[in-house]
């Protein structure tokens, strides 16, 4: 029994914990078979084009910095170096606000992000690779966030899975925590 999957250190939201070993194996199999629906909320720099889309780019260990992951495209022999990774995103809203180190207003996008695979740091890597890093992500984005924030703006918002005890499909939702909601409230009030 125990934790079935992990969240990045500064990511808030839902995690799955099994009550017993049988439930643990069942839930792990659901994650491995990619039958668990995983939805996140993220605030990123800039405005993604198109507003809704899919990022499909292989992810693996960074070739130089072993603490990081990276998009790894075709190797020297025409094969990919990373593992398949697919991230779907939908723009919920765009905001224009003053940002650190910038003149004028900057664009920020609030996204609903659906994971089709579950690679380490996948959302953060894919969005940074598209030049839209998650706000507050000091590993894949700017060292000093464009807006004052103590952690990355990434929240595991919704999970749908089958209960190991009954096989019933259940959806669990965690609202944005107060620190992240406060940022959205400031944007909407401006």
Coordinates of C-alpha atoms in Angstrom, one line a residue:
X1 CA 0.0 0.0 0.0
X2 CA 1.1 3.6 -0.6
X3 CA 1.6 6.3 -3.1
X4 CA 0.7 5.2 -6.6
X5 CA 2.1 8.2 -8.6
X6 CA 4.1 11.3 -7.8
X7 CA 3.8 15.0 -8.4
X8 CA 6.8 17.4 -9.0
X9 CA 8.0 19.0 -5.8
X10 CA 6.3 22.4 -6.2
X11 CA 3.1 21.0 -7.9
X12 CA -0.1 21.0 -5.9
X13 CA -3.2 18.9 -6.3
X14 CA -4.4 15.4 -6.4
X15 CA -2.3 12.3 -5.7
X16 CA -3.5 8.6 -5.5
X17 CA -2.7 6.5 -2.5
X18 CA -3.7 2.9 -2.2
X19 CA -5.1 1.3 0.9
X20 CA -3.7 -2.1 0.3
X21 CA -1.3 -4.0 -1.9
X22 CA -4.0 -5.3 -4.3
X23 CA -5.4 -1.8 -4.8
X24 CA -1.9 -0.5 -5.3
X25 CA -1.2 -3.1 -8.1
X26 CA -4.6 -2.3 -9.7
X27 CA -4.0 1.5 -9.7
X28 CA -0.4 1.2 -10.9
X29 CA -1.7 -0.9 -13.8
X30 CA -4.3 1.8 -14.7
X31 CA -1.5 4.4 -14.8
X32 CA 0.7 2.1 -16.9
X33 CA -2.1 1.3 -19.3
X34 CA -2.8 5.1 -19.6
X35 CA -6.5 4.7 -18.6
X36 CA -6.3 7.3 -15.9
X37 CA -7.5 10.7 -17.0
X38 CA -5.1 13.4 -15.6
X39 CA -5.9 17.1 -16.0
X40 CA -3.8 20.0 -14.7
X41 CA -4.1 23.8 -14.5
X42 CA -1.1 25.8 -15.5
X43 CA -0.3 29.5 -15.9
X44 CA 2.4 30.1 -18.6
X45 CA 4.2 33.0 -20.2
X46 CA 2.8 34.3 -23.4
X47 CA -0.1 33.2 -25.5
X48 CA 0.0 29.8 -27.2
X49 CA -0.9 29.5 -30.8
X50 CA -3.1 27.7 -31.6
X51 CA -5.2 28.3 -28.4
X52 CA -5.8 24.6 -28.1
X53 CA -3.4 21.9 -29.3
X54 CA -1.3 18.8 -28.7
X55 CA 2.4 18.7 -28.1
X56 CA 3.9 15.4 -29.1
X57 CA 7.6 15.4 -28.6
X58 CA 9.8 12.6 -27.0
X59 CA 11.2 13.3 -23.5
X60 CA 14.3 11.9 -21.8
X61 CA 17.2 12.8 -19.6
X62 CA 19.0 16.0 -20.6
X63 CA 22.3 15.1 -22.3
X64 CA 24.4 17.5 -20.2
X65 CA 22.4 18.4 -17.0
X66 CA 21.5 15.1 -15.4
X67 CA 19.0 16.8 -13.0
X68 CA 16.8 17.9 -15.9
X69 CA 14.7 16.3 -18.6
X70 CA 14.5 17.6 -22.2
X71 CA 12.8 17.1 -25.5
X72 CA 15.1 14.8 -27.3
X73 CA 14.4 14.6 -31.1
X74 CA 16.1 12.4 -33.7
X75 CA 19.5 11.1 -32.9
X76 CA 22.4 10.9 -35.2
X77 CA 21.1 7.6 -36.7
X78 CA 17.6 8.9 -37.3
X79 CA 16.1 7.3 -34.1
X80 CA 14.6 9.3 -31.2
X81 CA 16.5 9.5 -28.0
X82 CA 13.5 10.2 -25.7
X83 CA 10.4 8.3 -24.8
X84 CA 7.1 9.2 -26.4
X85 CA 5.3 12.1 -24.6
X86 CA 2.0 13.6 -25.5
X87 CA 0.5 16.7 -23.8
X88 CA -2.8 18.3 -24.8
X89 CA -3.6 21.9 -23.8
X90 CA -6.6 24.1 -23.9
X91 CA -6.5 27.9 -23.2
X92 CA -8.9 28.9 -20.5
X93 CA -8.1 32.6 -20.5
X94 CA -5.4 35.1 -21.4
X95 CA -4.3 37.9 -19.2
X96 CA -2.3 41.0 -19.8
X97 CA -0.3 42.3 -16.8
X98 CA 2.9 44.0 -15.8
X99 CA 5.8 41.6 -15.4
X100 CA 9.2 41.9 -13.8
X101 CA 11.9 43.2 -16.1
X102 CA 9.5 44.1 -18.9
X103 CA 8.2 47.3 -20.2
X104 CA 4.5 47.4 -21.0
X105 CA 2.0 44.6 -20.5
X106 CA 3.0 40.9 -20.9
X107 CA 0.6 38.1 -21.9
X108 CA 0.0 35.1 -19.6
X109 CA -2.2 32.1 -20.4
X110 CA -4.2 30.0 -18.0
X111 CA -4.3 26.5 -19.5
X112 CA -6.1 23.2 -18.9
X113 CA -3.5 20.5 -19.6
X114 CA -4.3 16.8 -20.2
X115 CA -1.5 14.3 -20.0
X116 CA -1.7 11.4 -22.4
X117 CA 1.6 10.0 -21.1
X118 CA 3.3 10.5 -17.8
X119 CA 7.0 11.4 -18.2
X120 CA 9.0 13.1 -15.5
X121 CA 8.4 16.9 -15.7
X122 CA 6.5 16.4 -19.0
X123 CA 4.1 19.4 -18.8
X124 CA 7.0 21.7 -17.8
X125 CA 9.3 20.5 -20.5
X126 CA 6.8 20.6 -23.3
X127 CA 5.6 24.1 -22.5
X128 CA 9.1 25.4 -22.0
X129 CA 10.1 23.8 -25.3
X130 CA 7.3 25.7 -27.0
X131 CA 8.7 28.9 -25.4
X132 CA 5.8 29.2 -22.8
X133 CA 7.3 28.1 -19.5
X134 CA 5.2 27.5 -16.5
X135 CA 5.2 30.6 -14.2
X136 CA 7.5 30.1 -11.3
X137 CA 9.3 27.1 -12.8
X138 CA 12.9 27.9 -12.0
X139 CA 14.3 24.7 -13.6
X140 CA 12.8 25.1 -17.1
X141 CA 11.9 28.8 -17.1
X142 CA 13.5 32.0 -16.0
X143 CA 15.3 31.9 -12.6
X144 CA 13.4 34.9 -11.5
X145 CA 9.6 34.5 -12.2
X146 CA 8.0 37.2 -14.3
X147 CA 5.4 37.7 -11.6
X148 CA 5.9 37.3 -7.8
X149 CA 5.2 33.6 -6.9
X150 CA 6.8 31.3 -4.4
X151 CA 6.4 28.1 -6.5
X152 CA 5.5 27.0 -10.0
X153 CA 1.9 27.6 -11.1
X154 CA 1.0 23.9 -11.8
X155 CA -1.9 22.1 -10.2
X156 CA -3.1 18.5 -10.5
X157 CA -6.8 19.5 -10.9
X158 CA -8.7 16.4 -12.0
X159 CA -8.2 12.6 -12.0
X160 CA -10.6 10.0 -13.3
X161 CA -9.9 6.3 -12.5
X162 CA -11.6 3.0 -11.8
X163 CA -11.9 2.2 -8.1
X164 CA -10.0 -1.0 -7.4
X165 CA -12.7 -2.3 -5.0
X166 CA -15.7 -2.0 -7.4
X167 CA -14.4 -1.1 -10.9
X168 CA -16.6 2.0 -10.8
X169 CA -15.2 5.0 -12.7
X170 CA -14.8 8.0 -10.4
X171 CA -13.6 11.6 -11.0
X172 CA -11.9 13.6 -8.3
X173 CA -11.4 17.3 -8.4
X174 CA -9.1 19.6 -6.4
X175 CA -9.8 23.4 -6.7
X176 CA -6.9 25.8 -7.1
X177 CA -5.1 26.4 -3.8
X178 CA -5.4 29.9 -2.3
X179 CA -1.9 31.0 -3.4
X180 CA -2.5 30.2 -7.0
X181 CA -6.1 31.5 -7.0
X182 CA -4.9 34.8 -5.6
X183 CA -2.7 35.4 -8.7
X184 CA -5.7 34.7 -11.0
X185 CA -7.8 37.1 -8.9
X186 CA -5.2 39.9 -9.3
X187 CA -5.2 39.3 -13.1
X188 CA -8.9 39.5 -13.3
X189 CA -9.2 42.6 -11.1
X190 CA -6.7 44.5 -13.3

